[in-house]
Coordinates of C-alpha atoms in Angstrom, one line a residue:
M113 CA -20.3 -3.9 -30.8
R114 CA -21.1 -0.4 -30.2
F115 CA -22.1 1.6 -27.0
R116 CA -25.7 1.2 -28.1
D117 CA -25.2 -2.3 -27.7
F118 CA -24.1 -2.2 -24.2
H119 CA -27.1 -3.0 -21.1
K120 CA -28.3 0.2 -19.9
N121 CA -26.7 -0.2 -16.6
I122 CA -23.5 0.1 -18.4
K123 CA -24.4 3.3 -20.2
I124 CA -25.5 5.0 -17.2
R125 CA -22.6 3.9 -15.3
I126 CA -20.2 5.4 -17.8
I127 CA -22.6 8.5 -18.1
E128 CA -22.9 9.1 -14.4
S129 CA -19.3 8.3 -13.6
F130 CA -18.6 11.4 -16.0
I131 CA -20.6 13.9 -14.5
S132 CA -19.5 12.9 -11.1
R133 CA -15.9 12.7 -11.8
F134 CA -15.9 15.9 -13.9
I135 CA -17.1 18.1 -11.1
G136 CA -15.5 16.1 -8.6
S137 CA -12.0 16.8 -10.3
M138 CA -12.8 20.6 -9.9
I139 CA -12.9 19.9 -6.0
F140 CA -11.3 17.1 -4.3
P141 CA -7.1 17.4 -5.8
F142 CA -7.4 20.8 -4.4
M143 CA -8.9 20.1 -1.0
S144 CA -5.1 19.4 0.5
I145 CA -4.8 22.8 -0.3
Y146 CA -8.2 23.8 1.8
L147 CA -6.8 22.0 4.9
A148 CA -3.8 22.8 4.9
F149 CA -5.0 26.5 4.7
H150 CA -7.3 25.7 7.5
F151 CA -5.2 23.2 10.0
G152 CA -1.8 23.8 8.9
A153 CA 0.3 21.4 6.6
K154 CA 1.1 18.7 8.8
I155 CA -2.1 18.0 10.8
A156 CA -3.7 18.2 7.0
G157 CA -1.5 15.5 5.8
M158 CA -2.8 13.6 9.2
L159 CA -6.3 14.0 8.2
L160 CA -5.5 13.2 4.6
L161 CA -3.9 9.8 5.9
I162 CA -6.9 9.1 7.7
N163 CA -9.0 10.0 5.0
V164 CA -7.3 7.0 2.7
F165 CA -7.3 4.2 5.8
V166 CA -11.1 5.0 6.3
G167 CA -11.1 4.3 2.6
I168 CA -9.3 1.4 2.5
G169 CA -11.5 -0.2 5.7
I170 CA -14.8 0.4 4.3
T171 CA -13.9 -0.9 1.0
F172 CA -13.5 -4.7 2.4
V173 CA -16.9 -4.1 4.0
G174 CA -18.5 -2.6 0.7
G175 CA -17.0 -5.6 -1.0
Y176 CA -18.5 -8.2 1.2
F177 CA -21.7 -6.3 1.5
G178 CA -21.9 -6.1 -2.4
D179 CA -21.9 -9.7 -2.5
Q180 CA -24.2 -10.6 0.6
F181 CA -27.1 -8.2 0.0
G182 CA -26.9 -7.1 -3.6
R183 CA -25.2 -4.9 -6.0
K184 CA -28.1 -1.6 -6.2
R185 CA -29.0 -2.0 -2.5
I186 CA -25.4 -0.9 -1.5
M187 CA -24.8 1.2 -4.7
L188 CA -28.1 3.1 -3.8
I189 CA -27.1 3.8 0.2
A190 CA -23.9 4.6 -0.8
E191 CA -24.6 7.3 -3.3
T192 CA -27.7 8.4 -0.5
L193 CA -24.8 9.1 1.7
R194 CA -22.7 10.6 -0.8
F195 CA -25.5 13.2 -1.4
F196 CA -25.8 13.9 2.1
A197 CA -22.1 14.7 2.9
F198 CA -22.0 17.0 -0.6
T199 CA -24.8 18.9 0.9
T200 CA -23.4 19.5 4.1
M201 CA -20.2 20.3 2.8
M202 CA -21.8 23.1 0.7
V203 CA -23.8 24.4 3.6
C204 CA -20.4 24.8 5.3
N205 CA -18.3 26.4 2.9
S206 CA -21.1 28.8 2.0
P207 CA -21.4 32.9 2.3
W208 CA -23.5 32.4 5.7
F209 CA -21.7 30.0 7.4
E210 CA -18.0 27.9 7.4
S211 CA -16.7 25.0 9.2
P212 CA -13.3 23.4 8.0
T213 CA -13.9 20.8 10.7
I214 CA -17.0 19.4 9.3
T215 CA -16.2 19.9 6.1
F216 CA -13.3 17.4 6.7
A217 CA -15.9 15.0 8.4
M218 CA -17.9 15.2 5.3
M219 CA -14.9 14.3 3.1
T220 CA -14.5 11.2 5.3
V221 CA -18.1 10.2 4.8
N222 CA -17.3 10.6 1.2
S223 CA -14.5 8.3 1.2
I224 CA -16.6 5.8 3.0
S225 CA -19.3 6.3 0.5
W226 CA -16.4 5.5 -2.2
G227 CA -15.7 2.2 -0.3
L228 CA -19.0 1.0 -0.3
A229 CA -20.2 1.7 -3.9
G230 CA -16.5 1.4 -5.3
P231 CA -16.5 -2.9 -5.6
A232 CA -20.6 -2.9 -6.2
N233 CA -20.0 -0.8 -9.3
Q234 CA -17.0 -2.9 -10.9
A235 CA -18.9 -6.1 -10.2
M236 CA -22.1 -4.8 -11.5
L237 CA -20.2 -3.9 -14.6
I238 CA -18.9 -7.5 -15.0
D239 CA -22.6 -8.8 -14.1
V240 CA -24.1 -7.1 -17.2
S241 CA -21.4 -7.4 -19.6
T242 CA -20.2 -10.6 -22.0
P243 CA -16.4 -11.3 -22.3
P244 CA -16.4 -9.7 -25.8
Q245 CA -17.8 -6.8 -24.7
R246 CA -15.2 -5.7 -21.7
K247 CA -12.5 -4.6 -23.7
L248 CA -14.7 -1.9 -25.3
M249 CA -16.3 -1.4 -21.9
Y250 CA -13.2 -0.5 -20.1
S251 CA -11.4 1.5 -23.1
I252 CA -15.1 4.0 -22.8
T253 CA -14.6 4.1 -19.0
Y254 CA -10.8 4.8 -19.1
W255 CA -11.5 7.5 -22.2
A256 CA -14.3 9.0 -20.3
N257 CA -12.4 8.9 -16.9
N258 CA -9.6 10.7 -17.8
L259 CA -11.3 13.4 -19.9
S260 CA -13.3 14.6 -17.0
I261 CA -10.4 14.4 -15.0
A262 CA -8.5 16.4 -17.1
I263 CA -11.6 19.2 -18.0
G264 CA -12.2 19.3 -14.1
G265 CA -9.0 19.8 -12.9
I266 CA -8.4 22.7 -15.3
I267 CA -11.4 24.3 -14.2
G268 CA -11.0 23.5 -10.8
A269 CA -7.7 25.2 -10.9
F270 CA -9.7 28.4 -11.9
L271 CA -12.2 28.3 -9.8
F272 CA -11.5 26.4 -6.6
K273 CA -10.2 29.4 -4.9
D274 CA -13.2 32.2 -5.4
Y275 CA -16.4 29.5 -6.3
L276 CA -16.3 26.7 -3.8
F277 CA -19.6 26.9 -2.9
Q278 CA -20.7 27.0 -6.5
L279 CA -18.8 23.8 -6.8
F280 CA -20.2 22.3 -3.5
M281 CA -23.8 23.1 -5.3
G282 CA -22.7 22.1 -8.5
L283 CA -21.6 18.1 -7.1
S284 CA -24.4 17.9 -5.2
V285 CA -26.8 18.1 -7.7
S286 CA -24.8 15.8 -9.6
A287 CA -25.1 13.5 -6.7
A288 CA -28.6 13.9 -6.4
I289 CA -28.8 12.7 -10.0
V290 CA -26.9 9.9 -9.3
V291 CA -29.2 8.7 -6.4
I292 CA -32.2 9.2 -8.9
M293 CA -30.8 7.1 -11.8
I294 CA -29.8 4.4 -9.3
A295 CA -33.0 4.3 -7.6
F296 CA -35.1 4.2 -10.5
F297 CA -33.3 3.3 -13.9
I298 CA -30.6 0.7 -12.7
D299 CA -31.6 -2.6 -12.8
E300 CA -30.3 -5.1 -9.6
S301 CA -27.8 -7.5 -11.6
Y302 CA -26.9 -9.9 -8.9
V303 CA -30.0 -11.4 -6.4
P304 CA -27.9 -13.0 -3.5
T305 CA -29.1 -16.6 -2.2
A306 CA -31.1 -15.7 1.0
S307 CA -29.7 -16.4 4.2
N308 CA -30.7 -16.3 7.7
V309 CA -26.9 -14.8 9.1
K310 CA -26.9 -13.1 12.4
P311 CA -25.0 -9.5 12.3
H312 CA -22.2 -11.0 14.6
Q313 CA -21.8 -13.9 12.1
H314 CA -21.3 -11.4 9.3
I315 CA -18.0 -10.5 11.1
L316 CA -16.9 -14.1 10.7
Q317 CA -18.2 -14.5 7.1
L318 CA -16.3 -11.4 6.4
F319 CA -12.8 -12.9 7.5
A320 CA -13.7 -16.0 5.6
T321 CA -14.4 -14.4 2.3
Y322 CA -11.3 -12.2 2.3
K323 CA -9.3 -15.9 3.4
S324 CA -11.0 -17.4 0.4
V325 CA -9.9 -14.8 -1.9
L326 CA -6.2 -14.6 -0.8
S327 CA -6.0 -18.2 -1.7
D328 CA -6.9 -18.0 -5.1
K329 CA -3.1 -17.6 -6.4
L330 CA -3.9 -16.8 -9.6
F331 CA -5.7 -13.6 -8.6
V332 CA -3.1 -13.0 -6.0
L333 CA -0.2 -13.1 -8.9
F334 CA -2.4 -10.7 -11.0
T335 CA -2.9 -8.1 -8.2
I336 CA 1.0 -8.3 -7.7
A337 CA 1.7 -7.8 -11.4
G338 CA -0.7 -5.1 -11.5
V339 CA 0.5 -3.4 -8.2
L340 CA 4.2 -3.0 -10.1
I341 CA 2.9 -1.9 -13.2
L342 CA 0.6 0.7 -11.8
S343 CA 3.5 2.0 -9.6
L344 CA 5.3 3.3 -12.6
E345 CA 2.9 5.7 -13.4
F346 CA 3.2 7.3 -10.1
Q347 CA 6.4 7.7 -10.5
L348 CA 6.3 10.6 -12.8
T349 CA 4.6 12.5 -9.6
N350 CA 7.0 11.0 -7.4
Y351 CA 10.7 10.6 -7.9
I352 CA 10.7 11.4 -11.6
G353 CA 9.1 14.8 -10.7
I354 CA 11.6 15.4 -7.8
R355 CA 14.7 14.0 -10.2
L356 CA 14.0 16.5 -13.1
S357 CA 13.2 19.4 -10.7
E358 CA 16.7 19.0 -9.0
E359 CA 18.4 17.6 -11.9
M360 CA 17.4 19.2 -15.4
E361 CA 18.6 22.5 -16.6
T362 CA 15.9 25.0 -18.1
Q363 CA 16.0 24.3 -21.8
Q364 CA 14.0 25.9 -24.8
F365 CA 11.3 24.3 -25.8
L366 CA 9.1 25.8 -28.7
L367 CA 8.1 29.3 -27.7
W368 CA 9.2 28.4 -23.9
E369 CA 12.1 28.0 -21.3
V370 CA 11.3 25.0 -19.3
D371 CA 12.7 23.8 -16.1
G372 CA 12.5 20.3 -14.8
V373 CA 9.2 21.2 -13.2
K374 CA 7.3 22.5 -16.2
T375 CA 8.8 19.5 -17.8
M376 CA 6.7 17.3 -16.0
G377 CA 3.7 19.3 -16.2
F378 CA 4.2 19.1 -19.8
L379 CA 4.7 15.6 -19.6
R380 CA 1.6 14.7 -18.0
S381 CA -0.3 17.0 -20.0
E382 CA 1.0 15.2 -22.9
N383 CA -0.1 11.7 -21.3
T384 CA -3.9 12.8 -20.9
I385 CA -4.1 14.5 -24.3
L386 CA -2.6 11.1 -25.6
V387 CA -5.0 8.8 -23.9
V388 CA -8.0 11.0 -24.8
V389 CA -7.0 10.8 -28.3
L390 CA -5.9 7.2 -28.8
M391 CA -8.8 5.7 -26.6
L392 CA -11.0 6.7 -29.8
F393 CA -9.1 4.8 -32.0
V394 CA -7.4 1.8 -30.3
T395 CA -10.7 -0.4 -30.1
R396 CA -11.3 -0.1 -33.9
I397 CA -7.4 -0.8 -34.9
P398 CA -7.2 -4.1 -36.4
H399 CA -4.5 -6.7 -35.3
K400 CA -4.0 -10.2 -34.8
L401 CA -2.1 -10.4 -31.6
Q402 CA -3.7 -12.4 -28.6
D403 CA -4.6 -10.5 -25.5
K404 CA -1.7 -12.4 -23.6
S405 CA 0.7 -10.9 -26.1
V406 CA -0.7 -7.4 -26.4
L407 CA -0.6 -7.7 -22.2
V408 CA 2.8 -8.6 -21.9
L409 CA 4.2 -6.2 -25.2
S410 CA 2.3 -3.2 -24.0
C411 CA 3.3 -3.8 -20.2
L412 CA 7.1 -3.9 -22.1
M413 CA 6.4 -0.2 -24.0
F414 CA 5.1 1.0 -20.7
T415 CA 8.2 -0.2 -18.5
A416 CA 10.5 1.3 -20.9
G417 CA 9.3 4.6 -21.0
Y418 CA 9.4 4.8 -17.1
G419 CA 12.8 3.5 -17.1
A420 CA 14.0 6.1 -19.8
L421 CA 11.8 9.2 -17.9
A422 CA 14.1 8.0 -14.8
Y423 CA 17.1 8.9 -15.8
S424 CA 17.4 11.1 -19.2
N425 CA 17.2 14.8 -19.4
N426 CA 16.6 15.1 -22.8
L427 CA 13.6 16.8 -23.7
V428 CA 13.3 15.0 -27.3
I429 CA 13.8 11.3 -25.6
L430 CA 11.6 12.5 -22.4
F431 CA 8.7 13.4 -25.0
V432 CA 8.8 10.5 -27.3
M433 CA 9.2 7.7 -24.6
M434 CA 6.2 9.5 -22.9
A435 CA 4.4 8.4 -26.1
I436 CA 5.5 5.2 -26.2
L437 CA 4.2 4.4 -22.7
T438 CA 1.1 6.0 -23.3
I439 CA 0.5 4.0 -26.6
G440 CA 1.3 0.9 -24.6
E441 CA -1.0 2.1 -21.3
V442 CA -4.0 2.5 -23.8
F443 CA -3.9 -0.7 -25.0
R444 CA -2.7 -2.2 -21.8
V445 CA -5.7 -1.3 -19.8
P446 CA -8.7 -2.4 -21.5
V447 CA -7.1 -6.1 -21.9
E448 CA -6.1 -6.4 -17.8
Q449 CA -9.2 -5.3 -16.5
S450 CA -11.0 -7.8 -19.1
Y451 CA -8.3 -10.4 -17.9
M452 CA -9.3 -9.0 -13.9
A453 CA -13.1 -9.3 -14.9
S454 CA -12.9 -13.1 -15.4
I455 CA -11.4 -14.2 -12.4
P456 CA -13.7 -13.6 -9.8
P457 CA -16.6 -16.4 -9.2
D458 CA -20.1 -14.9 -9.5
D459 CA -21.1 -15.0 -5.9
A460 CA -17.7 -13.2 -4.7
R461 CA -17.4 -10.7 -7.3
S462 CA -17.6 -7.6 -5.1
S463 CA -15.0 -9.3 -2.5
Y464 CA -12.4 -9.5 -5.5
M465 CA -12.9 -6.1 -6.6
S466 CA -12.5 -4.7 -3.2
F467 CA -9.1 -6.3 -2.7
N468 CA -8.3 -5.4 -6.5
G469 CA -9.1 -1.8 -5.5
L470 CA -6.1 -1.6 -2.8
K471 CA -3.5 -1.9 -6.2
F472 CA -4.0 2.1 -6.4
N473 CA -2.8 2.4 -2.7
L474 CA -0.1 -0.4 -2.3
S475 CA 1.0 1.3 -5.9
M476 CA 1.7 4.5 -4.4
L477 CA 3.2 3.1 -1.1
I478 CA 6.4 1.9 -3.6
A479 CA 6.3 5.1 -5.7
S480 CA 6.6 6.8 -2.3
L481 CA 9.6 4.0 -1.5
T482 CA 11.3 5.1 -4.2
V483 CA 11.7 8.8 -3.4
T484 CA 13.2 7.6 -0.4
L485 CA 15.3 5.4 -1.9
G486 CA 15.9 8.0 -4.5
A487 CA 17.8 10.6 -1.8
I488 CA 20.2 8.0 -1.5
L489 CA 21.2 6.3 -4.7
P490 CA 22.3 7.6 -7.9
S491 CA 19.6 8.5 -10.7
V492 CA 21.1 5.5 -13.1
V493 CA 20.9 3.1 -10.0
M494 CA 17.2 4.3 -9.8
A495 CA 16.2 4.0 -13.5
W496 CA 17.4 0.3 -13.6
T497 CA 15.3 -0.2 -10.5
I498 CA 12.2 1.1 -11.9
L499 CA 13.1 -0.5 -15.0
G500 CA 13.0 -3.9 -12.7
I501 CA 10.2 -3.5 -10.9
G502 CA 8.2 -3.0 -14.3
L503 CA 10.0 -6.3 -15.7
L504 CA 9.1 -8.0 -12.8
G505 CA 5.3 -7.2 -13.1
T506 CA 5.6 -7.8 -16.9
L507 CA 7.2 -11.4 -16.2
I508 CA 4.3 -12.2 -13.6
Y509 CA 1.8 -11.8 -16.4
H510 CA 3.7 -13.4 -19.0
L511 CA 4.0 -16.4 -16.3
I512 CA 0.2 -16.3 -15.6
T513 CA -1.4 -15.5 -19.1
P514 CA -2.2 -19.1 -20.1
A515 CA -4.2 -19.4 -16.9
L516 CA -5.7 -16.2 -17.4
D517 CA -7.0 -17.3 -20.6
K518 CA -8.1 -20.7 -19.0
R519 CA -10.0 -19.2 -16.5
R520 CA -11.9 -16.7 -19.0
E521 CA -12.4 -19.6 -21.3
I522 CA -14.4 -21.4 -18.3
A523 CA -16.3 -17.9 -17.1
E524 CA -17.2 -17.8 -21.0
V525 CA -18.6 -21.1 -21.3
K526 CA -20.4 -20.8 -17.5
Q527 CA -22.2 -17.2 -19.1
A528 CA -22.9 -19.0 -22.0
V529 CA -24.9 -21.7 -20.6

């Protein structure tokens, strides 16, 4: 299986996603600084929360619309809206005109666009791929996303302050390219059954759709396990980062003297570099392990790594455990997403994807709670707590993998027919 064997929709999505994330990573990670400068830190925090909650709410609407009206139509509307938002942000941060208020409003429009397009994007990838293709597809997507975010973030750190107008100009051009790609090159992957549903009936139908999603116990357990495992990843920039900055004494590392904050930066860089490098080889490594064994073992490595990072101040241990957990990460993600692709029925994929998208927000919530607990409990207790969170997620995966394998077999049979 090679990249050229993918459906053209997949190829286009991977390429345009890389371009969009690459330029977006030069800007959006630094927009909190922009808002704090213009509105103050307290108001900036509230504005960012508004953005997050708007995105969550619209994601449910986007998932429902993707199943009701087709993936391409919703994606095209969302990306056109995003192009309008980026162009307006460019104008509002030009040498001739500046408006932080309109810029924030357009950030909210961008969140709305992400919420509308995200579930349809994910559902389309499943629509046009076969089960044997999905691990490679998700591996390439994960690799491209990490590479674009890493490079974009580095460049943005140098350009954001002095070249914001030019960055928004580049973002607007990339958004225009995405609109053209979707309009003229991407094929519709799902044509819903025609129905004469009145506007007010869509509200009732939306709630009925998500009630049906929540009644799928296998999907709910899979999502809970995913939230628990993903929450470990956010510990590095939350509890673990704070612990290192407070507890770790300055140590010699190669040619540098590093403290806890610098160590966290090195660990993040190690993780990003290893993900980008290892993802080039992971799909080519032959092994006889079944997907369920790969998922459980990789989660155990991931959990053990973060458990060690939550306690140790030894540089050697920290860097070795980061390497171990990253190996677990690159094996886990493609298998986990491949399982996810086999769970939803054809006519509800966008709705399932929108609910699955909550994993990010719920994981951040758990990571935020551990920061609060870390202010009360000693680091050894917090290390065991973080370890317990990961082990619970791994246990749930272990218990449901037989049902996941069965669900995937059924999906493969349906697709073959």
